Structure formats: C-alpha cells, structure tokens
mmCIF file of C-alpha atoms and ligand atoms in Angstrom:
data_model
loop_
_atom_site.group_PDB
_atom_site.id
_atom_site.type_symbol
_atom_site.label_atom_id
_atom_site.label_comp_id
_atom_site.label_asym_id
_atom_site.label_seq_id
_atom_site.Cartn_x
_atom_site.Cartn_y
_atom_site.Cartn_z
ATOM 1 C CA MET A 22 0.000 0.000 0.000
ATOM 2 C CA THR A 23 1.389 3.404 -0.865
ATOM 3 C CA GLU A 24 1.287 5.917 1.931
ATOM 4 C CA ARG A 25 -1.002 8.868 1.312
ATOM 5 C CA LYS A 26 0.695 12.229 1.172
ATOM 6 C CA LYS A 27 0.686 14.086 4.465
ATOM 7 C CA ILE A 28 -2.013 16.730 4.850
ATOM 8 C CA ASN A 29 -0.751 19.449 7.165
ATOM 9 C CA ILE A 30 -3.002 21.448 9.470
ATOM 10 C CA ALA A 31 -1.870 24.785 8.023
ATOM 11 C CA LYS A 32 0.593 26.148 5.508
ATOM 12 C CA PRO A 33 1.400 29.696 4.461
ATOM 13 C CA SER A 34 1.013 30.599 0.791
ATOM 14 C CA PHE A 35 3.280 33.091 -0.949
ATOM 15 C CA LEU A 36 1.791 33.625 -4.387
ATOM 16 C CA GLY A 37 2.307 37.351 -4.833
ATOM 17 C CA ASN A 38 5.093 39.894 -4.366
ATOM 18 C CA GLU A 39 6.464 38.416 -1.115
ATOM 19 C CA LYS A 40 9.836 37.345 -2.511
ATOM 20 C CA LYS A 41 10.271 40.489 -4.603
ATOM 21 C CA TYR A 42 9.629 42.863 -1.690
ATOM 22 C CA LEU A 43 11.700 40.781 0.723
ATOM 23 C CA VAL A 44 14.703 40.741 -1.628
ATOM 24 C CA ASP A 45 14.234 44.482 -2.011
ATOM 25 C CA THR A 46 14.712 44.977 1.752
ATOM 26 C CA ILE A 47 17.955 42.969 1.634
ATOM 27 C CA ASP A 48 19.243 44.762 -1.466
ATOM 28 C CA SER A 49 18.484 48.122 0.136
ATOM 29 C CA GLY A 50 20.030 47.204 3.491
ATOM 30 C CA TRP A 51 16.871 48.311 5.356
ATOM 31 C CA ILE A 52 16.219 45.057 7.158
ATOM 32 C CA SER A 53 15.528 46.275 10.685
ATOM 33 C CA SER A 54 12.730 48.424 12.039
ATOM 34 C CA ILE A 55 13.368 51.452 9.835
ATOM 35 C CA GLY A 56 12.349 51.257 6.189
ATOM 36 C CA PRO A 57 9.621 52.088 3.708
ATOM 37 C CA TYR A 58 7.648 48.825 3.890
ATOM 38 C CA ILE A 59 6.639 49.381 7.533
ATOM 39 C CA GLU A 60 4.763 52.571 6.763
ATOM 40 C CA LYS A 61 3.354 51.171 3.508
ATOM 41 C CA PHE A 62 2.026 48.100 5.302
ATOM 42 C CA GLU A 63 0.526 50.240 8.075
ATOM 43 C CA VAL A 64 -1.106 52.626 5.602
ATOM 44 C CA GLU A 65 -2.595 49.799 3.526
ATOM 45 C CA PHE A 66 -3.751 47.917 6.631
ATOM 46 C CA ALA A 67 -5.461 51.046 7.957
ATOM 47 C CA ARG A 68 -7.026 51.699 4.551
ATOM 48 C CA TYR A 69 -8.373 48.135 4.332
ATOM 49 C CA HIS A 70 -10.094 48.674 7.678
ATOM 50 C CA GLY A 71 -11.174 52.252 7.055
ATOM 51 C CA VAL A 72 -9.429 53.464 10.226
ATOM 52 C CA LYS A 73 -7.053 56.350 10.886
ATOM 53 C CA HIS A 74 -4.147 54.473 12.449
ATOM 54 C CA ALA A 75 -2.347 51.153 12.198
ATOM 55 C CA VAL A 76 0.674 50.461 14.414
ATOM 56 C CA ALA A 77 2.761 47.433 13.415
ATOM 57 C CA THR A 78 4.352 45.228 16.083
ATOM 58 C CA HIS A 79 6.700 42.267 16.227
ATOM 59 C CA ASN A 80 3.956 39.744 17.018
ATOM 60 C CA GLY A 81 0.292 39.510 18.003
ATOM 61 C CA THR A 82 0.804 38.845 21.692
ATOM 62 C CA ILE A 83 2.693 42.082 22.215
ATOM 63 C CA ALA A 84 0.125 43.903 20.069
ATOM 64 C CA LEU A 85 -2.374 43.013 22.807
ATOM 65 C CA HIS A 86 0.049 44.050 25.539
ATOM 66 C CA LEU A 87 0.844 47.331 23.773
ATOM 67 C CA ALA A 88 -2.873 48.103 23.398
ATOM 68 C CA LEU A 89 -3.553 47.404 27.079
ATOM 69 C CA VAL A 90 -0.643 49.543 28.287
ATOM 70 C CA ALA A 91 -1.630 52.381 25.950
ATOM 71 C CA ALA A 92 -5.188 52.147 27.269
ATOM 72 C CA GLY A 93 -3.841 52.599 30.798
ATOM 73 C CA ILE A 94 -4.468 49.100 32.150
ATOM 74 C CA THR A 95 -2.343 48.624 35.249
ATOM 75 C CA SER A 96 -2.071 46.771 38.568
ATOM 76 C CA GLY A 97 -5.335 46.440 40.432
ATOM 77 C CA ASP A 98 -7.402 46.576 37.247
ATOM 78 C CA GLU A 99 -9.588 43.728 36.050
ATOM 79 C CA VAL A 100 -10.027 42.854 32.382
ATOM 80 C CA VAL A 101 -12.704 40.371 31.327
ATOM 81 C CA VAL A 102 -11.494 37.855 28.743
ATOM 82 C CA PRO A 103 -12.984 34.622 27.404
ATOM 83 C CA ASP A 104 -11.866 31.398 29.111
ATOM 84 C CA PHE A 105 -11.879 29.669 25.727
ATOM 85 C CA THR A 106 -9.204 31.338 23.585
ATOM 86 C CA PHE A 107 -5.503 31.182 22.831
ATOM 87 C CA VAL A 108 -3.635 31.758 26.093
ATOM 88 C CA ALA A 109 -2.009 35.017 24.919
ATOM 89 C CA THR A 110 -5.323 36.875 25.257
ATOM 90 C CA ALA A 111 -5.301 36.370 29.029
ATOM 91 C CA ASN A 112 -1.522 36.465 29.490
ATOM 92 C CA SER A 113 -1.290 39.929 27.926
ATOM 93 C CA VAL A 114 -3.397 41.253 30.815
ATOM 94 C CA ARG A 115 -1.061 39.676 33.356
ATOM 95 C CA TYR A 116 1.932 41.349 31.693
ATOM 96 C CA CYS A 117 0.300 44.624 32.873
ATOM 97 C CA ASN A 118 0.124 43.249 36.436
ATOM 98 C CA ALA A 119 -3.625 43.462 35.997
ATOM 99 C CA ARG A 120 -6.040 40.596 36.586
ATOM 100 C CA PRO A 121 -7.688 38.795 33.676
ATOM 101 C CA ILE A 122 -11.133 37.538 34.660
ATOM 102 C CA LEU A 123 -11.957 34.374 32.727
ATOM 103 C CA ALA A 124 -15.586 34.500 31.623
ATOM 104 C CA ASP A 125 -17.532 31.760 29.895
ATOM 105 C CA VAL A 126 -18.284 31.667 26.175
ATOM 106 C CA GLU A 127 -21.538 31.044 24.341
ATOM 107 C CA ARG A 128 -22.256 27.441 23.484
ATOM 108 C CA ASP A 129 -23.406 28.309 19.963
ATOM 109 C CA ASP A 130 -20.788 30.784 18.706
ATOM 110 C CA TRP A 131 -17.941 29.830 21.122
ATOM 111 C CA ASN A 132 -17.254 33.526 21.787
ATOM 112 C CA LEU A 133 -17.319 35.708 24.900
ATOM 113 C CA SER A 134 -20.780 35.594 26.467
ATOM 114 C CA PRO A 135 -22.240 39.068 27.136
ATOM 115 C CA GLU A 136 -24.182 37.572 30.038
ATOM 116 C CA ALA A 137 -21.000 36.151 31.588
ATOM 117 C CA VAL A 138 -19.263 39.497 31.111
ATOM 118 C CA ALA A 139 -22.073 41.342 32.863
ATOM 119 C CA ALA A 140 -21.918 38.875 35.754
ATOM 120 C CA ASN A 141 -18.190 39.571 36.196
ATOM 121 C CA ILE A 142 -18.225 43.369 36.288
ATOM 122 C CA THR A 143 -16.848 44.865 39.513
ATOM 123 C CA SER A 144 -15.671 48.339 40.507
ATOM 124 C CA LYS A 145 -12.196 47.262 39.302
ATOM 125 C CA THR A 146 -13.249 46.248 35.794
ATOM 126 C CA LYS A 147 -11.575 48.491 33.223
ATOM 127 C CA ALA A 148 -11.740 46.641 29.925
ATOM 128 C CA ILE A 149 -13.006 43.629 28.020
ATOM 129 C CA ILE A 150 -11.232 41.670 25.301
ATOM 130 C CA PRO A 151 -13.676 39.955 22.952
ATOM 131 C CA VAL A 152 -11.940 37.396 20.737
ATOM 132 C CA HIS A 153 -13.352 36.610 17.287
ATOM 133 C CA LEU A 154 -12.461 32.955 17.616
ATOM 134 C CA TYR A 155 -11.643 30.895 14.524
ATOM 135 C CA GLY A 156 -12.675 33.904 12.420
ATOM 136 C CA ASN A 157 -16.196 34.167 13.817
ATOM 137 C CA PRO A 158 -17.250 37.619 15.107
ATOM 138 C CA ALA A 159 -18.299 37.862 18.770
ATOM 139 C CA ARG A 160 -21.637 39.419 19.808
ATOM 140 C CA MET A 161 -20.338 42.962 19.571
ATOM 141 C CA ASN A 162 -23.666 44.803 19.904
ATOM 142 C CA GLU A 163 -24.339 43.322 23.331
ATOM 143 C CA LEU A 164 -20.701 43.668 24.400
ATOM 144 C CA ARG A 165 -20.603 47.309 23.304
ATOM 145 C CA ALA A 166 -23.767 48.018 25.258
ATOM 146 C CA ILE A 167 -22.171 46.608 28.416
ATOM 147 C CA ALA A 168 -18.948 48.550 27.791
ATOM 148 C CA LYS A 169 -20.938 51.739 27.384
ATOM 149 C CA GLN A 170 -22.986 51.149 30.512
ATOM 150 C CA TYR A 171 -19.910 50.556 32.696
ATOM 151 C CA ASP A 172 -17.486 52.836 30.827
ATOM 152 C CA LEU A 173 -15.153 50.019 29.787
ATOM 153 C CA ILE A 174 -12.461 49.932 27.127
ATOM 154 C CA ILE A 175 -12.875 47.327 24.385
ATOM 155 C CA ILE A 176 -9.793 45.732 22.874
ATOM 156 C CA GLU A 177 -10.741 43.313 20.103
ATOM 157 C CA ASP A 178 -8.507 40.276 19.678
ATOM 158 C CA CYS A 179 -8.749 39.775 15.902
ATOM 159 C CA ALA A 180 -5.728 37.476 15.632
ATOM 160 C CA GLU A 181 -7.807 34.784 13.930
ATOM 161 C CA ALA A 182 -10.327 36.950 12.134
ATOM 162 C CA LEU A 183 -8.676 39.387 9.711
ATOM 163 C CA GLY A 184 -11.332 40.437 7.210
ATOM 164 C CA ALA A 185 -14.411 39.211 9.093
ATOM 165 C CA ILE A 186 -17.415 41.546 9.100
ATOM 166 C CA TYR A 187 -19.997 41.997 11.867
ATOM 167 C CA GLN A 188 -23.204 43.707 10.749
ATOM 168 C CA GLY A 189 -21.345 45.735 8.160
ATOM 169 C CA GLU A 190 -18.347 46.608 10.350
ATOM 170 C CA ARG A 191 -14.944 44.972 10.056
ATOM 171 C CA VAL A 192 -13.615 43.278 13.157
ATOM 172 C CA GLY A 193 -11.007 45.445 14.850
ATOM 173 C CA THR A 194 -12.907 48.666 14.164
ATOM 174 C CA MET A 195 -15.705 48.238 16.722
ATOM 175 C CA GLY A 196 -13.786 48.775 19.957
ATOM 176 C CA ASP A 197 -11.095 51.202 21.064
ATOM 177 C CA ILE A 198 -8.223 49.167 19.612
ATOM 178 C CA GLY A 199 -8.179 46.076 17.386
ATOM 179 C CA CYS A 200 -5.215 43.677 17.582
ATOM 180 C CA PHE A 201 -4.036 41.268 14.873
ATOM 181 C CA SER A 202 -1.455 38.501 14.510
ATOM 182 C CA PHE A 203 0.580 37.535 11.459
ATOM 183 C CA PHE A 204 1.999 34.274 12.788
ATOM 184 C CA GLY A 205 2.740 31.646 10.119
ATOM 185 C CA ASN A 206 -0.674 29.990 10.320
ATOM 186 C CA LYS A 207 -2.832 33.133 10.418
ATOM 187 C CA ILE A 208 -4.939 34.599 7.566
ATOM 188 C CA ILE A 209 -1.933 36.608 6.369
ATOM 189 C CA THR A 210 1.569 36.111 7.716
ATOM 190 C CA THR A 211 4.810 38.006 8.196
ATOM 191 C CA GLY A 212 6.551 35.062 9.917
ATOM 192 C CA GLU A 213 5.936 36.637 13.302
ATOM 193 C CA GLY A 214 4.074 39.922 13.388
ATOM 194 C CA GLY A 215 1.171 41.912 14.718
ATOM 195 C CA MET A 216 -0.818 45.119 14.317
ATOM 196 C CA CYS A 217 -2.931 47.468 16.426
ATOM 197 C CA ILE A 218 -5.567 49.593 14.712
ATOM 198 C CA THR A 219 -7.528 52.505 16.127
ATOM 199 C CA ASN A 220 -9.355 55.715 15.250
ATOM 200 C CA ASN A 221 -8.130 57.320 18.461
ATOM 201 C CA ASP A 222 -5.217 59.739 17.832
ATOM 202 C CA VAL A 223 -4.046 59.710 21.458
ATOM 203 C CA LEU A 224 -3.981 55.912 21.743
ATOM 204 C CA ALA A 225 -2.183 55.613 18.394
ATOM 205 C CA GLU A 226 0.516 58.096 19.393
ATOM 206 C CA ARG A 227 0.972 56.375 22.754
ATOM 207 C CA MET A 228 1.349 52.986 21.056
ATOM 208 C CA ARG A 229 3.946 54.398 18.634
ATOM 209 C CA ILE A 230 5.975 55.810 21.522
ATOM 210 C CA LEU A 231 5.627 52.710 23.720
ATOM 211 C CA ARG A 232 6.685 50.286 20.969
ATOM 212 C CA ASP A 233 9.903 52.303 20.524
ATOM 213 C CA HIS A 234 11.220 52.177 24.124
ATOM 214 C CA GLY A 235 9.031 55.106 25.166
ATOM 215 C CA MET A 236 11.331 57.469 23.311
ATOM 216 C CA ASN A 237 10.301 61.068 22.749
ATOM 217 C CA ARG A 238 9.366 61.413 19.082
ATOM 218 C CA SER A 239 11.410 64.584 18.571
ATOM 219 C CA LYS A 240 14.243 64.187 21.117
ATOM 220 C CA LYS A 241 16.417 61.171 20.345
ATOM 221 C CA TYR A 242 17.395 59.029 23.378
ATOM 222 C CA TRP A 243 15.047 60.903 25.668
ATOM 223 C CA TYR A 244 12.459 58.604 27.200
ATOM 224 C CA ASP A 245 9.118 59.894 28.424
ATOM 225 C CA LEU A 246 7.717 56.501 29.358
ATOM 226 C CA LEU A 247 8.811 53.011 30.325
ATOM 227 C CA GLY A 248 8.468 51.469 26.881
ATOM 228 C CA PHE A 249 9.361 48.334 24.970
ATOM 229 C CA ASN A 250 11.024 47.228 21.784
ATOM 230 C CA TYR A 251 7.874 45.958 20.089
ATOM 231 C CA ARG A 252 8.680 47.185 16.573
ATOM 232 C CA MET A 253 8.054 45.307 13.336
ATOM 233 C CA THR A 254 10.958 44.922 10.927
ATOM 234 C CA ASN A 255 10.999 46.150 7.335
ATOM 235 C CA MET A 256 11.478 42.491 6.279
ATOM 236 C CA GLN A 257 8.304 41.441 8.085
ATOM 237 C CA ALA A 258 6.376 44.386 6.651
ATOM 238 C CA ALA A 259 7.577 43.610 3.096
ATOM 239 C CA VAL A 260 6.019 40.140 3.332
ATOM 240 C CA GLY A 261 2.924 41.556 5.046
ATOM 241 C CA LEU A 262 2.306 44.148 2.354
ATOM 242 C CA ALA A 263 2.538 41.484 -0.366
ATOM 243 C CA GLN A 264 0.158 39.242 1.597
ATOM 244 C CA LEU A 265 -2.334 42.051 2.152
ATOM 245 C CA GLU A 266 -2.401 42.733 -1.596
ATOM 246 C CA GLN A 267 -3.947 39.259 -1.980
ATOM 247 C CA ILE A 268 -6.388 39.373 0.931
ATOM 248 C CA ASP A 269 -9.644 39.139 -1.057
ATOM 249 C CA GLY A 270 -8.522 36.029 -2.934
ATOM 250 C CA LEU A 271 -7.114 34.401 0.189
ATOM 251 C CA LEU A 272 -10.383 34.876 2.069
ATOM 252 C CA LYS A 273 -12.439 33.589 -0.843
ATOM 253 C CA THR A 274 -10.368 30.404 -1.156
ATOM 254 C CA ARG A 275 -10.686 29.840 2.603
ATOM 255 C CA ASP A 276 -14.434 30.335 2.279
ATOM 256 C CA ASP A 277 -14.621 27.674 -0.431
ATOM 257 C CA ILE A 278 -12.744 25.295 1.874
ATOM 258 C CA TYR A 279 -15.269 25.996 4.635
ATOM 259 C CA ARG A 280 -18.234 25.286 2.384
ATOM 260 C CA THR A 281 -16.694 22.049 1.097
ATOM 261 C CA TYR A 282 -16.151 20.851 4.673
ATOM 262 C CA GLU A 283 -19.630 21.966 5.688
ATOM 263 C CA ASN A 284 -21.104 19.975 2.830
ATOM 264 C CA ALA A 285 -19.006 16.900 3.542
ATOM 265 C CA PHE A 286 -20.155 16.856 7.173
ATOM 266 C CA SER A 287 -23.783 17.832 6.583
ATOM 267 C CA SER A 288 -25.071 14.250 6.858
ATOM 268 C CA CYS A 289 -23.395 13.610 10.233
ATOM 269 C CA LYS A 290 -25.767 14.591 13.040
ATOM 270 C CA LYS A 291 -23.111 14.392 15.758
ATOM 271 C CA ILE A 292 -21.116 17.199 14.209
ATOM 272 C CA VAL A 293 -21.828 20.774 15.251
ATOM 273 C CA LEU A 294 -20.227 23.845 13.718
ATOM 274 C CA GLN A 295 -19.699 27.269 15.232
ATOM 275 C CA GLU A 296 -22.898 29.315 14.808
ATOM 276 C CA ASN A 297 -22.192 32.601 13.058
ATOM 277 C CA HIS A 298 -25.524 34.437 13.353
ATOM 278 C CA HIS A 299 -25.321 35.304 9.624
ATOM 279 C CA GLN A 300 -22.197 37.391 10.125
ATOM 280 C CA GLN A 301 -19.462 37.340 7.503
ATOM 281 C CA SER A 302 -17.024 35.071 9.252
ATOM 282 C CA VAL A 303 -13.643 34.181 7.815
ATOM 283 C CA ASN A 304 -12.384 30.608 7.835
ATOM 284 C CA TRP A 305 -9.177 30.622 9.843
ATOM 285 C CA ILE A 306 -8.980 26.930 10.749
ATOM 286 C CA PHE A 307 -12.019 24.757 10.104
ATOM 287 C CA THR A 308 -13.126 23.580 13.531
ATOM 288 C CA LEU A 309 -16.031 21.440 14.679
ATOM 289 C CA ARG A 310 -17.525 19.859 17.773
ATOM 290 C CA MET A 311 -18.169 16.132 17.934
ATOM 291 C CA GLN A 312 -21.186 16.255 20.198
ATOM 292 C CA GLY A 313 -21.063 13.945 23.196
ATOM 293 C CA VAL A 314 -17.486 12.676 22.851
ATOM 294 C CA SER A 315 -15.073 12.427 25.777
ATOM 295 C CA GLU A 316 -11.602 13.907 25.559
ATOM 296 C CA GLU A 317 -10.211 10.367 25.127
ATOM 297 C CA GLN A 318 -12.579 9.697 22.219
ATOM 298 C CA ARG A 319 -11.650 13.021 20.647
ATOM 299 C CA ASP A 320 -7.974 12.103 20.926
ATOM 300 C CA ALA A 321 -8.731 8.658 19.418
ATOM 301 C CA VAL A 322 -10.330 10.347 16.389
ATOM 302 C CA MET A 323 -7.216 12.497 16.033
ATOM 303 C CA ALA A 324 -5.072 9.332 16.172
ATOM 304 C CA ASP A 325 -7.184 7.726 13.418
ATOM 305 C CA LEU A 326 -6.708 10.834 11.281
ATOM 306 C CA LYS A 327 -2.977 10.708 11.943
ATOM 307 C CA ALA A 328 -2.882 7.068 10.825
ATOM 308 C CA GLN A 329 -4.152 8.333 7.449
ATOM 309 C CA ASN A 330 -1.456 11.027 7.436
ATOM 310 C CA ILE A 331 -3.954 13.786 8.246
ATOM 311 C CA ASP A 332 -2.792 16.414 10.711
ATOM 312 C CA SER A 333 -5.386 17.803 13.152
ATOM 313 C CA ARG A 334 -5.405 19.813 16.371
ATOM 314 C CA PRO A 335 -7.401 19.811 19.562
ATOM 315 C CA VAL A 336 -9.107 23.145 20.181
ATOM 316 C CA PHE A 337 -7.796 25.323 23.016
ATOM 317 C CA TYR A 338 -7.964 23.960 26.553
ATOM 318 C CA PRO A 339 -9.877 26.141 29.044
ATOM 319 C CA ILE A 340 -7.442 28.701 30.392
ATOM 320 C CA HIS A 341 -8.818 28.334 33.928
ATOM 321 C CA GLN A 342 -7.356 24.811 33.980
ATOM 322 C CA MET A 343 -3.760 25.968 33.531
ATOM 323 C CA ASP A 344 -1.632 25.791 36.696
ATOM 324 C CA PHE A 345 -0.767 29.463 36.657
ATOM 325 C CA TYR A 346 -4.459 30.441 36.434
ATOM 326 C CA GLN A 347 -5.551 28.245 39.326
ATOM 327 C CA ASN A 348 -4.128 30.000 42.356
ATOM 328 C CA GLY A 349 -5.090 33.593 41.841
ATOM 329 C CA ASP A 350 -8.657 34.736 41.733
ATOM 330 C CA PHE A 351 -8.993 34.546 37.953
ATOM 331 C CA PHE A 352 -12.512 33.151 37.685
ATOM 332 C CA ARG A 353 -15.619 33.335 39.809
ATOM 333 C CA SER A 354 -17.502 30.352 38.440
ATOM 334 C CA ILE A 355 -16.450 27.378 36.333
ATOM 335 C CA PRO A 356 -16.876 28.272 32.644
ATOM 336 C CA GLU A 357 -18.904 25.221 31.647
ATOM 337 C CA ASN A 358 -19.340 25.948 27.932
ATOM 338 C CA SER A 359 -15.616 26.485 27.632
ATOM 339 C CA LYS A 360 -15.032 23.024 29.123
ATOM 340 C CA LEU A 361 -17.592 21.400 26.851
ATOM 341 C CA ILE A 362 -16.319 22.919 23.598
ATOM 342 C CA SER A 363 -12.744 22.213 24.606
ATOM 343 C CA ARG A 364 -13.519 18.528 25.159
ATOM 344 C CA GLU A 365 -15.425 18.036 21.905
ATOM 345 C CA GLY A 366 -13.552 20.321 19.549
ATOM 346 C CA ILE A 367 -11.138 19.478 16.771
ATOM 347 C CA SER A 368 -9.490 21.626 14.091
ATOM 348 C CA LEU A 369 -8.884 20.265 10.592
ATOM 349 C CA PRO A 370 -6.453 21.155 7.803
ATOM 350 C CA THR A 371 -7.159 24.580 6.313
ATOM 351 C CA PHE A 372 -4.761 26.207 3.863
ATOM 352 C CA ILE A 373 -4.580 27.550 0.340
ATOM 353 C CA GLY A 374 -4.033 24.566 -1.935
ATOM 354 C CA LEU A 375 -6.078 22.032 0.043
ATOM 355 C CA ASP A 376 -8.320 20.457 -2.620
ATOM 356 C CA HIS A 377 -11.848 19.099 -2.545
ATOM 357 C CA GLY A 378 -10.635 15.499 -2.746
ATOM 358 C CA ASP A 379 -8.482 15.997 0.366
ATOM 359 C CA ILE A 380 -11.375 17.588 2.238
ATOM 360 C CA ASN A 381 -13.779 14.783 1.386
ATOM 361 C CA PHE A 382 -11.196 12.185 2.409
ATOM 362 C CA ILE A 383 -10.618 13.986 5.725
ATOM 363 C CA ALA A 384 -14.364 14.165 6.389
ATOM 364 C CA GLU A 385 -14.944 10.492 5.522
ATOM 365 C CA THR A 386 -12.062 9.404 7.751
ATOM 366 C CA LEU A 387 -13.345 11.475 10.658
ATOM 367 C CA ILE A 388 -16.967 10.346 10.302
ATOM 368 C CA GLU A 389 -15.915 6.689 10.157
ATOM 369 C CA SER A 390 -13.675 7.046 13.206
ATOM 370 C CA LEU A 391 -16.407 8.857 15.118
ATOM 371 C CA GLY A 392 -18.815 6.004 14.337
ATOM 372 C CA ASN A 393 -16.328 3.527 15.808
ATOM 373 C CA GLN A 394 -15.996 5.316 19.166
ATOM 374 C CA ARG A 395 -17.570 3.452 22.047
HETATM 375 C C1 PLP B 24 -2.374 33.816 17.410
HETATM 376 C C2 PLP B 24 -3.153 34.455 18.469
HETATM 377 C C3 PLP B 24 -2.615 35.453 19.307
HETATM 378 C C4 PLP B 24 -1.161 35.792 19.399
HETATM 379 O O1 PLP B 24 -0.475 36.008 18.263
HETATM 380 P P1 PLP B 24 1.078 35.770 18.109
HETATM 381 O O2 PLP B 24 1.368 36.575 16.897
HETATM 382 O O3 PLP B 24 1.286 34.292 17.894
HETATM 383 O O4 PLP B 24 1.785 36.260 19.311
HETATM 384 C C5 PLP B 24 -3.458 36.096 20.199
HETATM 385 N N1 PLP B 24 -4.750 35.752 20.311
HETATM 386 C C6 PLP B 24 -5.297 34.793 19.564
HETATM 387 C C7 PLP B 24 -6.745 34.483 19.731
HETATM 388 C C8 PLP B 24 -4.517 34.089 18.629
HETATM 389 O O5 PLP B 24 -5.067 33.113 17.910
#
C-alpha cells in the first residue's frame, strides 16, 4: 500500500510579491525596524479597515500588551477575557500586572458571552477583550452596550479573524483598539508579526511611543515613558504588504474550503459547527464539535486521522485549567461551555491549496472514526 501524502493542518502561501519585496529589503540594506515597507504596510492595513491608524508590532501577543498599556491598564485593574481562547489573550493582561477575569463563552458561537461578562463586572473592571475565535465575530452589539454602561475599554482580539465583518463593520474597528497577529498559520503572515488599529489619535501616538522604548518622538534618546522594543521589521512588513495585496482572494479560497467541509459533514448529526448568526465570518482553521465525545474519544479520532497522514489539532484547553491560572482569583464560576467545547472540539487542515478530494477524504475518515468510538 502506498502511503497517502501528508495533509498538514496549516501552511502559508506566498503567491504574490512576497519574494520580490523581501529581496528588495535585503538589497536596500533596510532590514531592521526602519524602512519604507513598515509605513506602507501600516497605511494599507489602515485603509483596508477604514481606520485612521495602524501600528505594526513584532507579534500579536505584544500587540495586545501594547494596546492594554496604551489604554492605561495597570495593577489592580480587572479585564474580562474569554476562558476559551488562545492563552495570549489572558496572558497579555497579566503582563500589565492586571487581573484577567476568565468569563464563559456562548455554546453556539464559542465567543465571549455578554451575560458572563455582565456577571463579572466589579468596581475594578476596566476593559473587556472579545476574541473573534476561529474567524467568527463575537456578539459585539451586546458587548458594546455593556462597555458603554460601565465605561469600559474594548480591545478586540482579531488574531484569527482578519477580514471578518460583523453587521457591516470589520472586526477590529468596533472597539477602542483592534489587535491582529501575522503568525505563520494566520490569515496573512509576516513570519511573526502583529498590528494594532484605532481611530483614536491619542492611543495611536501612545502605542507608537511605547513600541519604541518610550522614546520622545522629537528628542532622540530621551524617554518619556517606560516602553518596549515591540517594533516590526521592514522584512516582516515587506512580506505583510505582499500578503495584504492578496487578501480578497485568500479569504475567498478559505471560504470555499469551509463550504466544502460543511457539505461533507452535513449528513453527520453528531457534528456541530460554530454558529455565526449570519455574520461574515472568515475561515481561519475549520473547527467542529463532535457532540457527546469524551476527551479520550476526541484524541482517538485524532489518532485515526494521523494514521491516514492527516494532521489535526485539539481546540484550546480552558485557560482556567492551567496551573498558573488556578491560584489567583482569575474566575468566579467554572466556565462550563468552555469546558464542553474544549472537550469536543477538533481543528482540521485549512490552507490555500487544500483540494476538494483531500477535504472529502478527511471528512470520511473522521466520520468513520467517530462512528467507531464506544
Ligand atoms: C495567534 C493568536 C494570538 C497571538 O499572536 P502571536 O502573533 O502568535 O503572538 C493572540 N490571540 C489569539 C486568539 C490568537 O489566535
């Protein structure tokens, strides 16, 4: 029997000007964090979102940290974050010596529950970080209403959702600051990279100063603030600009992949997808719930996929279960939906170049394995 070719979980695609722009940075010598591609990438990223400012950073995690520091989050403050997300969302709050409060997510859309947020508001609450998980927009209308009522800052974690639209508004433009990641498996990549977008002139200026060691913008080597080196390099930005030029096509191809998966799984009643409330989600990594499975059964399905050379991933584990989130007072009730989705969830290969035959084979293999679980 010939072994089937390996199907990876994710793969970047460089089909545009990536190489050309990158070589240009090397030829010009501008490889570090000064150079024309940084501003070009920021300008185009801001234009794509219809916002005034885009501030590029070295990765998505520090984009979140930069946004929180610029927004004044500090020790003693509480920031409500979803319990079911990539760990960086919560960690970025701890880097400010503030306290992330892990709130439950909705069972249908897997995103921050407005009800759980409301239940976790105290006199110390300063901000909320909705995450548009797997490219699916969170319930921003309800979250914005709560933020308005309690005068809270909203920082959107859009790391997985570049290009998604919620009731006509792009994700990242609905709060005070929107944060993005350009890690190798994200919608567009710069290797490592991140971005903060905002319409607020003061926040934008503060982020620009903070990412450059807190240095005064007109007096070299004079520092007004305790800052960081969070800058993006010209090499990263060169790749990012080329990727952004292709964004519409990239999103469309990912959409086609979603629909092919959706079709292939439509006959299997045990499989539940993330509800998107008719928003324009983007397909970051196709992810589903296998209703009623235990974690062991989920892992057994992943092993069966692996035996067919198909790479898959468990979804995120609930953050409240991590050792370093157990001791402090990081949650006030057990986030039950987070636990449920975490146990039943699995992410499947999603990348440009994955063909319909691969997708159908993946779906058949998964459905068969699921049927064999006892
Ligand atoms: C990827 C990701 C981040 C962090 O991005 P990095 O660029 O890898 O640091 C933050 N939040 C979420 C939800 C992510 O998926």
